[in-house]
Structure formats: C-alpha cells, structure tokens
Amino acid sequence: MCVCIGEGRQMRKDCRRVSKMKGRISRIGSYAISSSIRDQQQHQQPCITCTTFNILAPIYKRLNHEDPSCRESDYRAYWLARNRSILDSLIYERSSIICLQEFWVGNEELVNLYEKRLGDAGYVNFKLGRTNNRGDGLLTAVRKDHFKVLNYREFLFNDFGDRVAQLLHVEIAAPFSQCRTNDIRQEILIVNTHLLFPHDSSLCIVRLHQVYKILQYVESYQKENDLNPMPIILCGDWNGSKRGHVYKFLRSQGFVSSYDTAHQYADADAQKWVSHRNHRGNICGVDFIWLLNPNRYRKLLKTSWSEAVFAMFKYLLRRASLTENDAFAFLKADNHGDYINYSGFCEALRQLNLIGHCNGLSVEESKELWDQADKDGNGVVDLTEFQQRIWNSSGSEQREEISHEARGIQEQTIGFSIKNAVLFPPEVEKGTWPEDYSLSDHARLTVVFSPIRMPCSQSLS
C-alpha cells in the first residue's frame, strides 16, 4: 500500500470538504439557473449556459507526493467519491453544455457512472479517448431539451501528445422556440479539447499547431456542409495563459474569452484570475470558453497562422536578447549581402527549435512562411520586408469590427451576448488557489450566454 495512514485520513478529510463545499458550489453556480428562471418570468430571452471542467483523471492524481507512482486510480473509494461530488455539482448547475477534459475513459465503472447520471438528468453524451490508449479523454454533454444534435465529429491530432477534439453541430431547441422565426438560423458549433502541456519551449509551436488544426477542421466542416456563419464555442483546457501565442492567435481570428468579456478584463489582465494549479505547483489561468459570433471580423486563417508563428519567432529572438538589427544579422547568417535568403531563414528556424524535430514546422509550412516574408517574391527578404513581415508582425493586434455596409451583409443569424461567467472555487477569481479545494487541480468555469439576433459576416479574403 503506497498510501500511509496519514494520507488516508487526508483523503477522507478532502471528501468531507467536498461535501461541505456543495453549498458554496450551489451558490456560485446558481447564477446560471436563477438568471434563466428570472428571464423566463420576465418574458425575456432565456439563457444558454456552458461549463468547461478538467476533472483530473484518477490515473494522474497523485496521493503521495513522495511516491509519484501512487495514484488515486488504485483506490476506488477515493476516485468514486470525488467523481460523485463532481457529478453532484454538474447536475445541480444543469448547464446547457458540459465539456469535460481528463475524463477517465479507460475505466468502465466511471464511464457508466457519468453516462447514467448525466443521461438521467436529460443529457446526451459523447466521449472520446486520446489516441494510443492514454486512458483519459473528453466528454461532451448537451441537454436534450435545449439542443437537437445535428452532427458529431471526432478529430484526432495524430501528433505529439495524443490529443483529440470533439465537434458538435447543434440546433437550438425548446425552451427557446419562442425566439424562432422562419428566416433565421439557430445553430451552433461546439468544440471541446485539451491541448498539450508545454513541458519545454519546443512544444509551444505544437500547441499553436493544434489550435490551427482545430480551426482548419472547423472551417473544413463548414465548407463541406455548406454552412453559413454561426456561433462557434471553443471549450477546454488550453494549457496556456493570456500571455501566450495561442491566446493571441485565437484573438486574431475574432474569438473572445467569455470570462474576460463578462468581467470586462483587457487582454493584458493576465493576473486577475487563475483556473489551475499544475504539477509544478504554479497557478495560472488556462481554462477558457471562447466565443466567435457570426458578425465578427475574421482574417483568412492562413494569414492569422503566419502572423502567429512570426510573433513566436520574434519572441524567441527577443528572448535571446537580440535587437532588431541583431536579429536581422542573425537571419542573414554568413550572407554578405544586405538581405536574408531562404537557407539562412531555415537555419534560424532550426536554431530557434521551430524546425528540425518531429514536432516542428513541416517543410511546406516553412516555405509558406518564407513566401509570406518575401513580399515582393524576388527570392530574398530585405530589411524592410523583415521589419514588416517578421519583426513587426501584426498577429497580436485586436481587430475592430467594421460597418455592416463594408461587409456587404445581407443575412441575419443568431449570435450570443455574454451575460456572466463564474469560476469555482470563488478564490480563483481573485488570483489565489484555496488549499481546501479537492475536486480537481482545475477550477470549473461556467458562462451564461443570451441568444441575440445579429447580422452575419464572412471571412475577409
């Protein structure tokens, strides 16, 4: 037995804390319920709620820090009690959409527990395990009285980390039927995922690549099914903060962080809240519910991707204490001319660990970046092109919405306003992590959306 008597007492104490916290969970999560009831009573548009939660798979939860091999998965009473408490809180809150990460798909008893309890509570459930039998995966559940599921797709990254994603295409159903009209679509795309943890700097490009693949997949799904613009909700554990390249990349594509929008936090407000205490003991905000409304300005996806990679490129150059002139000289390498050639560019990518390993950029992607940098297509990048395309890449800029006339909008659709967002436990909303919280090493995030009628926009080409 790897759990000593003291550890056993601590686990029982944690279970009692979970029980005591149910009242706090109820109060924090009750906004989603009370706001919906109040709006219905006032004959206003009812709310749609969405919850994302990394529930910490028992195969990863350590019970004895002196013995990393001692995991909760070996002690049925512990993982069963904790997951029952998680389900209690989810079912009490009754969000319209539930997206879970680190769902222990490898344990039949736990899978049956979630499927039965969520099914009895009126949810339709979809689970997806990570590739290579990692043991955990994703679970996405939607309330049958809120949505009709039109389609479900699974996306396997087939890259380092064995990550996966789920896509649900749903139509808003009762009790929102009073909002329905014949000339307006009421469909949503929901994505649930869990990105790779950046164990070292070489994996930052992998995480950025994973988000790019998700957006490519969503875009392909929309084109394949000839879908008009509709709200897209991206949920999950992104394993990166508001300071990161993934955050800036999604912002450049028009997505907004629902929690930050609800609390009127700017992109620079990275320390206002946290949602995770990782295995290194660091606390950070990594769990997001992203919203893209159909009236948002969107760059071409490939353009945003190139700008995001160039922003990472610049970050790595500056981290090496290179100024603009030094960076240009670094990319020139041994070239005596006042320009950068393709071989020097690739050598710089290699030295910055962006290529040259199985998780780096492909040859095709490196060539696409070069073509973006070589603005005039003459086969070299001069100082002006370097400044415009690499050093001053605009990937992190926040784009303002342009007028409806400029977009040429002719149709209307359903979008969402963000009414509120709450994190549990409440201490994380102040940027601290409570020691008496044992449901997970992540906080639970719930966002309250209100469907609104809006014009739809197309991506700019």
CSV table of C-alpha atoms in Angstrom, one decimal:
chain,number,residue,atom,x,y,z
A,1,MET,CA,0.0,0.0,0.0
A,2,CYS,CA,1.6,3.3,-1.1
A,3,VAL,CA,-0.9,5.4,0.9
A,4,CYS,CA,0.1,5.8,4.5
A,5,ILE,CA,-2.5,6.2,7.3
A,6,GLY,CA,-1.9,9.9,7.3
A,7,GLU,CA,-2.6,10.1,3.6
A,8,GLY,CA,-5.8,8.0,4.1
A,9,ARG,CA,-7.0,10.5,6.7
A,10,GLN,CA,-6.3,13.4,4.4
A,11,MET,CA,-8.3,11.8,1.6
A,12,ARG,CA,-11.3,11.3,3.9
A,13,LYS,CA,-10.9,14.9,5.1
A,14,ASP,CA,-10.9,16.0,1.5
A,15,CYS,CA,-14.1,14.1,0.8
A,16,ARG,CA,-15.8,15.8,3.8
A,17,ARG,CA,-14.6,19.2,2.5
A,18,VAL,CA,-16.2,18.4,-0.9
A,19,SER,CA,-19.5,17.7,0.9
A,20,LYS,CA,-19.2,20.9,2.9
A,21,MET,CA,-18.5,22.9,-0.3
A,22,LYS,CA,-21.7,21.7,-2.0
A,23,GLY,CA,-23.5,24.7,-0.6
A,24,ARG,CA,-20.8,27.0,-1.9
A,25,ILE,CA,-20.9,25.3,-5.3
A,26,SER,CA,-24.6,25.8,-5.4
A,27,ARG,CA,-24.4,29.5,-4.6
A,28,ILE,CA,-21.7,30.1,-7.2
A,29,GLY,CA,-23.3,28.1,-9.9
A,30,SER,CA,-26.8,29.2,-9.2
A,31,TYR,CA,-26.4,32.3,-11.4
A,32,ALA,CA,-26.9,30.2,-14.5
A,33,ILE,CA,-30.2,28.8,-13.1
A,34,SER,CA,-31.6,31.9,-11.4
A,35,SER,CA,-30.9,34.1,-14.4
A,36,SER,CA,-32.7,31.7,-16.8
A,37,ILE,CA,-35.7,31.5,-14.5
A,38,ARG,CA,-35.8,35.3,-14.0
A,39,ASP,CA,-35.6,35.9,-17.7
A,40,GLN,CA,-38.4,33.5,-18.4
A,41,GLN,CA,-40.5,35.0,-15.7
A,42,GLN,CA,-40.0,38.4,-17.2
A,43,HIS,CA,-40.7,37.0,-20.7
A,44,GLN,CA,-37.2,37.8,-21.8
A,45,GLN,CA,-34.9,35.7,-23.9
A,46,PRO,CA,-33.8,32.7,-21.8
A,47,CYS,CA,-30.2,31.8,-21.3
A,48,ILE,CA,-27.9,29.1,-22.6
A,49,THR,CA,-25.1,28.1,-20.2
A,50,CYS,CA,-21.9,26.3,-20.9
A,51,THR,CA,-19.5,24.7,-18.4
A,52,THR,CA,-15.9,23.5,-19.0
A,53,PHE,CA,-14.0,21.5,-16.4
A,54,ASN,CA,-10.8,19.5,-16.4
A,55,ILE,CA,-11.8,16.8,-13.8
A,56,LEU,CA,-8.3,15.4,-13.2
A,57,ALA,CA,-8.3,11.8,-14.3
A,58,PRO,CA,-7.6,9.4,-11.3
A,59,ILE,CA,-4.6,7.9,-13.3
A,60,TYR,CA,-2.9,11.3,-13.0
A,61,LYS,CA,-4.0,12.4,-9.4
A,62,ARG,CA,-1.1,11.8,-7.0
A,63,LEU,CA,-1.9,10.7,-3.5
A,64,ASN,CA,1.6,10.7,-2.1
A,65,HIS,CA,4.0,13.3,-3.5
A,66,GLU,CA,6.9,11.4,-2.2
A,67,ASP,CA,5.9,8.4,-4.3
A,68,PRO,CA,4.8,9.7,-7.8
A,69,SER,CA,3.6,6.1,-8.7
A,70,CYS,CA,0.9,6.3,-6.1
A,71,ARG,CA,-2.2,7.4,-7.9
A,72,GLU,CA,-5.9,7.8,-7.0
A,73,SER,CA,-6.8,5.2,-9.7
A,74,ASP,CA,-5.6,2.5,-7.3
A,75,TYR,CA,-8.2,3.4,-4.6
A,76,ARG,CA,-11.7,3.0,-5.8
A,77,ALA,CA,-13.3,4.7,-2.8
A,78,TYR,CA,-11.3,7.9,-3.3
A,79,TRP,CA,-11.9,8.4,-7.1
A,80,LEU,CA,-15.5,7.3,-6.8
A,81,ALA,CA,-16.3,9.7,-4.0
A,82,ARG,CA,-14.6,12.6,-5.8
A,83,ASN,CA,-16.3,11.9,-9.2
A,84,ARG,CA,-19.7,11.6,-7.5
A,85,SER,CA,-19.1,15.0,-6.0
A,86,ILE,CA,-18.2,16.4,-9.4
A,87,LEU,CA,-21.4,14.9,-10.9
A,88,ASP,CA,-23.4,16.4,-8.0
A,89,SER,CA,-22.1,19.8,-8.8
A,90,LEU,CA,-22.6,19.5,-12.6
A,91,ILE,CA,-26.1,18.1,-12.3
A,92,TYR,CA,-27.1,20.8,-9.8
A,93,GLU,CA,-25.9,23.5,-12.1
A,94,ARG,CA,-27.6,21.9,-15.1
A,95,SER,CA,-25.6,23.8,-17.7
A,96,SER,CA,-26.9,23.5,-21.3
A,97,ILE,CA,-23.5,22.4,-22.4
A,98,ILE,CA,-20.9,20.4,-20.4
A,99,CYS,CA,-17.4,19.9,-21.7
A,100,LEU,CA,-15.1,17.8,-19.6
A,101,GLN,CA,-11.4,17.0,-20.0
A,102,GLU,CA,-9.3,14.2,-18.5
A,103,PHE,CA,-12.4,12.0,-18.4
A,104,TRP,CA,-11.2,8.5,-17.4
A,105,VAL,CA,-12.5,6.7,-20.5
A,106,GLY,CA,-10.4,3.6,-19.6
A,107,ASN,CA,-12.5,2.8,-16.5
A,108,GLU,CA,-15.8,1.2,-17.4
A,109,GLU,CA,-17.4,1.8,-14.0
A,110,LEU,CA,-16.6,5.5,-14.1
A,111,VAL,CA,-17.8,5.8,-17.7
A,112,ASN,CA,-21.1,4.1,-16.8
A,113,LEU,CA,-21.5,6.4,-13.7
A,114,TYR,CA,-21.3,9.5,-15.8
A,115,GLU,CA,-23.4,8.2,-18.7
A,116,LYS,CA,-26.2,7.1,-16.3
A,117,ARG,CA,-26.3,10.1,-14.1
A,118,LEU,CA,-26.0,12.6,-17.0
A,119,GLY,CA,-28.4,10.6,-19.1
A,120,ASP,CA,-31.0,10.5,-16.2
A,121,ALA,CA,-30.5,14.3,-15.9
A,122,GLY,CA,-31.6,14.8,-19.5
A,123,TYR,CA,-28.2,15.0,-21.3
A,124,VAL,CA,-27.0,13.3,-24.5
A,125,ASN,CA,-23.3,12.3,-24.0
A,126,PHE,CA,-20.3,11.9,-26.3
A,127,LYS,CA,-17.0,10.6,-25.1
A,128,LEU,CA,-13.6,10.3,-26.9
A,129,GLY,CA,-10.4,8.8,-25.7
A,130,ARG,CA,-7.0,10.0,-26.5
A,131,THR,CA,-5.0,8.0,-29.1
A,132,ASN,CA,-2.5,5.3,-28.1
A,133,ASN,CA,-4.7,4.2,-25.2
A,134,ARG,CA,-3.6,7.0,-22.9
A,135,GLY,CA,-6.6,6.2,-20.6
A,136,ASP,CA,-8.2,9.6,-20.5
A,137,GLY,CA,-10.1,11.8,-22.9
A,138,LEU,CA,-13.0,14.1,-23.4
A,139,LEU,CA,-16.7,14.0,-22.6
A,140,THR,CA,-19.2,16.5,-24.1
A,141,ALA,CA,-22.8,16.5,-22.9
A,142,VAL,CA,-25.7,18.7,-24.1
A,143,ARG,CA,-29.2,19.0,-22.7
A,144,LYS,CA,-31.8,17.3,-24.9
A,145,ASP,CA,-34.4,20.0,-24.0
A,146,HIS,CA,-32.0,22.8,-25.2
A,147,PHE,CA,-30.5,21.3,-28.3
A,148,LYS,CA,-31.0,19.0,-31.2
A,149,VAL,CA,-27.7,17.3,-32.2
A,150,LEU,CA,-27.3,17.6,-36.0
A,151,ASN,CA,-23.9,16.1,-36.2
A,152,TYR,CA,-21.0,14.9,-34.2
A,153,ARG,CA,-17.4,14.6,-35.3
A,154,GLU,CA,-14.1,13.4,-33.7
A,155,PHE,CA,-10.8,14.9,-34.5
A,156,LEU,CA,-7.5,13.1,-33.8
A,157,PHE,CA,-4.4,15.3,-34.0
A,158,ASN,CA,-2.1,12.3,-34.6
A,159,ASP,CA,0.8,14.3,-33.3
A,160,PHE,CA,2.9,14.5,-30.2
A,161,GLY,CA,0.8,14.2,-27.0
A,162,ASP,CA,-2.0,12.1,-28.5
A,163,ARG,CA,-4.5,14.9,-28.3
A,164,VAL,CA,-8.1,14.9,-29.6
A,165,ALA,CA,-11.0,17.2,-30.1
A,166,GLN,CA,-14.8,16.8,-30.4
A,167,LEU,CA,-17.1,18.9,-32.6
A,168,LEU,CA,-20.9,19.1,-32.1
A,169,HIS,CA,-23.2,20.8,-34.5
A,170,VAL,CA,-26.4,21.5,-32.7
A,171,GLU,CA,-29.6,23.4,-33.3
A,172,ILE,CA,-31.3,25.4,-30.5
A,173,ALA,CA,-34.5,23.7,-29.5
A,174,ALA,CA,-37.2,24.3,-26.8
A,175,PRO,CA,-37.4,26.2,-24.5
A,176,PHE,CA,-36.0,28.7,-27.0
A,177,SER,CA,-38.8,28.0,-29.6
A,178,GLN,CA,-40.5,31.3,-28.8
A,179,CYS,CA,-37.4,33.0,-30.3
A,180,ARG,CA,-37.7,31.0,-33.5
A,181,THR,CA,-38.5,32.7,-36.8
A,182,ASN,CA,-38.6,31.2,-40.3
A,183,ASP,CA,-35.8,33.5,-41.7
A,184,ILE,CA,-33.2,33.0,-39.0
A,185,ARG,CA,-30.8,30.1,-38.3
A,186,GLN,CA,-30.4,28.9,-34.7
A,187,GLU,CA,-27.4,26.6,-35.0
A,188,ILE,CA,-24.1,26.4,-33.0
A,189,LEU,CA,-20.7,24.7,-33.4
A,190,ILE,CA,-19.3,23.4,-30.1
A,191,VAL,CA,-15.7,22.2,-29.8
A,192,ASN,CA,-14.2,20.5,-26.7
A,193,THR,CA,-10.4,19.9,-26.5
A,194,HIS,CA,-7.4,19.6,-24.2
A,195,LEU,CA,-4.1,21.0,-25.6
A,196,LEU,CA,-0.6,19.7,-24.9
A,197,PHE,CA,1.1,20.9,-21.7
A,198,PRO,CA,4.3,22.9,-22.7
A,199,HIS,CA,6.9,20.8,-20.8
A,200,ASP,CA,9.6,22.7,-22.7
A,201,SER,CA,9.8,25.6,-25.1
A,202,SER,CA,10.0,23.3,-28.2
A,203,LEU,CA,6.4,22.3,-27.5
A,204,CYS,CA,5.0,25.9,-27.8
A,205,ILE,CA,4.8,25.5,-31.6
A,206,VAL,CA,3.0,22.2,-31.1
A,207,ARG,CA,0.2,23.8,-29.1
A,208,LEU,CA,-0.1,26.6,-31.6
A,209,HIS,CA,-0.3,24.0,-34.3
A,210,GLN,CA,-3.0,22.1,-32.5
A,211,VAL,CA,-5.2,25.2,-32.4
A,212,TYR,CA,-4.5,25.9,-36.1
A,213,LYS,CA,-5.6,22.3,-36.9
A,214,ILE,CA,-8.8,22.7,-34.9
A,215,LEU,CA,-9.7,25.9,-36.7
A,216,GLN,CA,-8.8,24.3,-40.1
A,217,TYR,CA,-11.1,21.3,-39.2
A,218,VAL,CA,-14.0,23.6,-38.2
A,219,GLU,CA,-13.5,25.6,-41.4
A,220,SER,CA,-13.5,22.5,-43.5
A,221,TYR,CA,-16.6,21.2,-41.7
A,222,GLN,CA,-18.4,24.4,-42.5
A,223,LYS,CA,-17.4,24.3,-46.2
A,224,GLU,CA,-18.1,20.6,-46.5
A,225,ASN,CA,-21.6,21.1,-45.3
A,226,ASP,CA,-22.2,24.5,-47.0
A,227,LEU,CA,-22.9,26.1,-43.6
A,228,ASN,CA,-23.5,29.8,-43.2
A,229,PRO,CA,-21.7,31.7,-40.4
A,230,MET,CA,-22.9,30.7,-36.9
A,231,PRO,CA,-21.6,31.0,-33.4
A,232,ILE,CA,-18.6,28.8,-32.5
A,233,ILE,CA,-17.9,27.9,-28.9
A,234,LEU,CA,-14.5,26.5,-28.1
A,235,CYS,CA,-14.2,24.9,-24.7
A,236,GLY,CA,-11.4,23.3,-22.8
A,237,ASP,CA,-8.1,23.2,-21.1
A,238,TRP,CA,-5.8,25.2,-23.3
A,239,ASN,CA,-2.7,24.7,-21.1
A,240,GLY,CA,-1.6,28.3,-21.9
A,241,SER,CA,-2.3,31.7,-20.4
A,242,LYS,CA,-3.4,35.1,-21.8
A,243,ARG,CA,0.2,35.9,-22.4
A,244,GLY,CA,0.7,33.0,-24.8
A,245,HIS,CA,0.7,32.7,-28.5
A,246,VAL,CA,-2.4,30.5,-28.6
A,247,TYR,CA,-4.4,33.2,-26.9
A,248,LYS,CA,-3.2,35.9,-29.3
A,249,PHE,CA,-3.8,33.6,-32.3
A,250,LEU,CA,-7.5,33.0,-31.3
A,251,ARG,CA,-8.0,36.7,-30.7
A,252,SER,CA,-6.7,37.5,-34.2
A,253,GLN,CA,-9.4,35.1,-35.5
A,254,GLY,CA,-12.2,37.1,-33.8
A,255,PHE,CA,-12.7,34.8,-30.7
A,256,VAL,CA,-13.2,36.4,-27.3
A,257,SER,CA,-12.6,34.9,-23.9
A,258,SER,CA,-16.1,34.7,-22.4
A,259,TYR,CA,-14.9,35.1,-18.8
A,260,ASP,CA,-12.8,38.1,-19.6
A,261,THR,CA,-15.5,39.7,-21.6
A,262,ALA,CA,-18.1,39.1,-18.8
A,263,HIS,CA,-15.7,40.8,-16.3
A,264,GLN,CA,-14.5,43.5,-18.6
A,265,TYR,CA,-10.9,42.4,-18.4
A,266,ALA,CA,-8.5,43.5,-21.1
A,267,ASP,CA,-6.1,41.2,-22.9
A,268,ALA,CA,-3.3,42.5,-20.6
A,269,ASP,CA,-5.1,41.5,-17.4
A,270,ALA,CA,-3.4,38.1,-17.1
A,271,GLN,CA,-3.2,38.0,-13.3
A,272,LYS,CA,-6.8,38.8,-12.4
A,273,TRP,CA,-7.9,35.2,-12.2
A,274,VAL,CA,-6.5,31.7,-12.3
A,275,SER,CA,-8.0,28.3,-13.0
A,276,HIS,CA,-5.3,25.7,-12.5
A,277,ARG,CA,-2.6,24.6,-10.1
A,278,ASN,CA,-0.2,22.5,-12.2
A,279,HIS,CA,2.0,19.6,-11.1
A,280,ARG,CA,4.9,22.1,-10.6
A,281,GLY,CA,2.8,24.0,-8.0
A,282,ASN,CA,2.3,27.0,-10.3
A,283,ILE,CA,-1.1,28.7,-10.5
A,284,CYS,CA,-2.3,30.1,-13.8
A,285,GLY,CA,-5.4,30.8,-15.9
A,286,VAL,CA,-5.6,28.1,-18.7
A,287,ASP,CA,-9.3,27.1,-18.9
A,288,PHE,CA,-11.3,29.1,-21.5
A,289,ILE,CA,-14.7,29.2,-23.1
A,290,TRP,CA,-14.0,31.0,-26.4
A,291,LEU,CA,-16.8,32.6,-28.4
A,292,LEU,CA,-16.8,33.6,-32.0
A,293,ASN,CA,-20.0,35.4,-33.1
A,294,PRO,CA,-21.0,35.3,-36.8
A,295,ASN,CA,-20.8,39.1,-37.0
A,296,ARG,CA,-17.1,39.2,-36.1
A,297,TYR,CA,-14.3,40.3,-38.4
A,298,ARG,CA,-12.2,37.3,-39.4
A,299,LYS,CA,-8.9,37.3,-41.2
A,300,LEU,CA,-8.0,34.4,-43.5
A,301,LEU,CA,-7.0,31.6,-41.2
A,302,LYS,CA,-3.6,31.1,-43.0
A,303,THR,CA,-2.8,34.8,-42.6
A,304,SER,CA,-3.5,34.6,-38.8
A,305,TRP,CA,-1.4,31.4,-38.6
A,306,SER,CA,1.6,33.0,-40.3
A,307,GLU,CA,1.4,36.1,-38.1
A,308,ALA,CA,1.2,33.9,-35.0
A,309,VAL,CA,4.3,31.9,-36.0
A,310,PHE,CA,6.2,35.1,-36.8
A,311,ALA,CA,5.1,36.5,-33.4
A,312,MET,CA,6.6,33.4,-31.8
A,313,PHE,CA,9.7,33.8,-34.0
A,314,LYS,CA,10.2,37.4,-32.7
A,315,TYR,CA,9.5,36.4,-29.1
A,316,LEU,CA,12.3,33.8,-29.3
A,317,LEU,CA,14.7,36.3,-30.9
A,318,ARG,CA,14.0,38.9,-28.2
A,319,ARG,CA,14.3,36.2,-25.5
A,320,ALA,CA,17.8,35.7,-26.8
A,321,SER,CA,18.4,39.4,-26.2
A,322,LEU,CA,18.6,40.3,-29.9
A,323,THR,CA,17.6,43.8,-31.0
A,324,GLU,CA,16.0,44.4,-34.4
A,325,ASN,CA,19.4,44.9,-36.1
A,326,ASP,CA,20.9,41.9,-34.3
A,327,ALA,CA,18.0,39.7,-35.3
A,328,PHE,CA,18.3,40.8,-39.0
A,329,ALA,CA,22.0,40.0,-38.9
A,330,PHE,CA,21.3,36.6,-37.2
A,331,LEU,CA,18.9,35.7,-40.1
A,332,LYS,CA,21.4,36.8,-42.7
A,333,ALA,CA,23.9,34.3,-41.2
A,334,ASP,CA,27.0,34.2,-43.4
A,335,ASN,CA,25.3,36.0,-46.3
A,336,HIS,CA,27.4,39.2,-47.1
A,337,GLY,CA,24.5,40.9,-48.9
A,338,ASP,CA,22.0,43.2,-47.1
A,339,TYR,CA,19.3,40.6,-47.2
A,340,ILE,CA,18.1,37.2,-45.9
A,341,ASN,CA,18.0,34.2,-48.2
A,342,TYR,CA,15.9,31.0,-47.7
A,343,SER,CA,18.7,28.9,-46.4
A,344,GLY,CA,19.5,31.5,-43.7
A,345,PHE,CA,15.8,31.7,-42.8
A,346,CYS,CA,15.6,28.0,-42.3
A,347,GLU,CA,18.8,27.8,-40.3
A,348,ALA,CA,17.3,30.5,-38.0
A,349,LEU,CA,14.2,28.4,-37.6
A,350,ARG,CA,16.3,25.4,-36.8
A,351,GLN,CA,18.4,27.2,-34.2
A,352,LEU,CA,15.2,28.6,-32.5
A,353,ASN,CA,13.9,25.0,-32.3
A,354,LEU,CA,11.0,25.6,-34.6
A,355,ILE,CA,12.1,23.0,-37.2
A,356,GLY,CA,14.5,20.1,-37.2
A,357,HIS,CA,12.4,17.8,-34.9
A,358,CYS,CA,9.3,15.7,-35.3
A,359,ASN,CA,7.1,18.3,-33.6
A,360,GLY,CA,8.3,21.3,-35.5
A,361,LEU,CA,7.1,23.1,-38.6
A,362,SER,CA,6.9,21.0,-41.8
A,363,VAL,CA,8.9,21.8,-44.9
A,364,GLU,CA,5.7,23.0,-46.6
A,365,GLU,CA,4.9,25.3,-43.6
A,366,SER,CA,8.4,26.7,-43.5
A,367,LYS,CA,8.1,27.5,-47.3
A,368,GLU,CA,4.7,29.2,-46.7
A,369,LEU,CA,6.2,31.4,-44.0
A,370,TRP,CA,9.1,32.3,-46.3
A,371,ASP,CA,6.6,33.2,-49.1
A,372,GLN,CA,4.8,35.5,-46.6
A,373,ALA,CA,8.0,37.2,-45.6
A,374,ASP,CA,9.2,37.6,-49.2
A,375,LYS,CA,6.6,40.1,-50.0
A,376,ASP,CA,7.8,41.0,-53.5
A,377,GLY,CA,8.6,37.5,-54.4
A,378,ASN,CA,12.2,38.2,-55.5
A,379,GLY,CA,13.7,35.2,-53.5
A,380,VAL,CA,15.2,37.3,-50.7
A,381,VAL,CA,13.9,39.2,-47.7
A,382,ASP,CA,15.4,42.7,-47.3
A,383,LEU,CA,15.4,44.8,-44.2
A,384,THR,CA,12.0,46.5,-45.0
A,385,GLU,CA,10.3,43.1,-45.5
A,386,PHE,CA,11.9,41.7,-42.3
A,387,GLN,CA,10.6,44.7,-40.4
A,388,GLN,CA,7.1,44.5,-41.9
A,389,ARG,CA,6.6,40.7,-42.0
A,390,ILE,CA,8.6,39.3,-39.1
A,391,TRP,CA,9.7,41.9,-36.6
A,392,ASN,CA,6.5,43.9,-36.6
A,393,SER,CA,4.1,41.1,-37.4
A,394,SER,CA,0.5,42.2,-36.5
A,395,GLY,CA,-0.7,38.8,-35.3
A,396,SER,CA,-1.5,40.1,-31.8
A,397,GLU,CA,-3.4,43.1,-32.9
A,398,GLN,CA,-7.1,43.4,-31.8
A,399,ARG,CA,-9.2,44.0,-34.9
A,400,GLU,CA,-12.2,46.3,-34.6
A,401,GLU,CA,-15.5,45.3,-36.3
A,402,ILE,CA,-16.2,47.2,-39.5
A,403,SER,CA,-19.5,48.5,-40.6
A,404,HIS,CA,-22.3,46.3,-42.0
A,405,GLU,CA,-22.2,48.2,-45.3
A,406,ALA,CA,-18.5,47.5,-45.7
A,407,ARG,CA,-19.0,43.8,-45.1
A,408,GLY,CA,-21.8,43.6,-47.5
A,409,ILE,CA,-24.0,41.7,-45.0
A,410,GLN,CA,-27.4,40.7,-46.3
A,411,GLU,CA,-28.5,37.9,-43.8
A,412,GLN,CA,-29.2,37.6,-40.2
A,413,THR,CA,-28.5,34.8,-37.7
A,414,ILE,CA,-28.4,34.0,-34.1
A,415,GLY,CA,-25.4,35.0,-32.0
A,416,PHE,CA,-24.7,35.4,-28.3
A,417,SER,CA,-24.2,38.1,-25.8
A,418,ILE,CA,-22.2,37.1,-22.7
A,419,LYS,CA,-24.3,37.8,-19.6
A,420,ASN,CA,-22.0,36.5,-16.9
A,421,ALA,CA,-19.2,34.0,-16.2
A,422,VAL,CA,-18.2,32.4,-12.9
A,423,LEU,CA,-15.3,30.2,-11.7
A,424,PHE,CA,-15.5,27.8,-8.8
A,425,PRO,CA,-13.9,27.8,-6.3
A,426,PRO,CA,-14.5,31.5,-5.9
A,427,GLU,CA,-11.0,32.3,-4.6
A,428,VAL,CA,-9.5,31.7,-8.1
A,429,GLU,CA,-11.4,34.7,-9.3
A,430,LYS,CA,-9.1,36.8,-7.1
A,431,GLY,CA,-6.0,35.0,-8.4
A,432,THR,CA,-5.4,32.6,-5.4
A,433,TRP,CA,-5.8,28.9,-5.0
A,434,PRO,CA,-7.6,27.5,-1.9
A,435,GLU,CA,-5.9,24.7,-0.1
A,436,ASP,CA,-9.2,23.1,0.9
A,437,TYR,CA,-10.3,22.5,-2.7
A,438,SER,CA,-10.0,18.9,-3.8
A,439,LEU,CA,-12.5,18.3,-6.6
A,440,SER,CA,-9.7,18.8,-9.2
A,441,ASP,CA,-6.5,20.7,-9.9
A,442,HIS,CA,-8.6,22.9,-12.2
A,443,ALA,CA,-11.4,25.3,-11.5
A,444,ARG,CA,-14.8,24.9,-13.1
A,445,LEU,CA,-15.8,27.6,-15.5
A,446,THR,CA,-19.5,28.4,-16.3
A,447,VAL,CA,-20.6,31.1,-18.8
A,448,VAL,CA,-24.1,32.4,-19.3
A,449,PHE,CA,-25.0,33.3,-22.9
A,450,SER,CA,-28.1,35.0,-24.2
A,451,PRO,CA,-29.1,34.3,-27.8
A,452,ILE,CA,-29.5,37.5,-29.8
A,453,ARG,CA,-30.3,38.3,-33.4
A,454,MET,CA,-27.4,39.7,-35.4
A,455,PRO,CA,-26.0,40.2,-38.9
A,456,CYS,CA,-23.6,37.6,-40.2
A,457,SER,CA,-20.2,38.3,-41.7
A,458,GLN,CA,-17.8,36.4,-44.0
A,459,SER,CA,-14.1,35.9,-43.6
A,460,LEU,CA,-12.1,38.5,-45.5
A,461,SER,CA,-10.0,37.3,-48.4
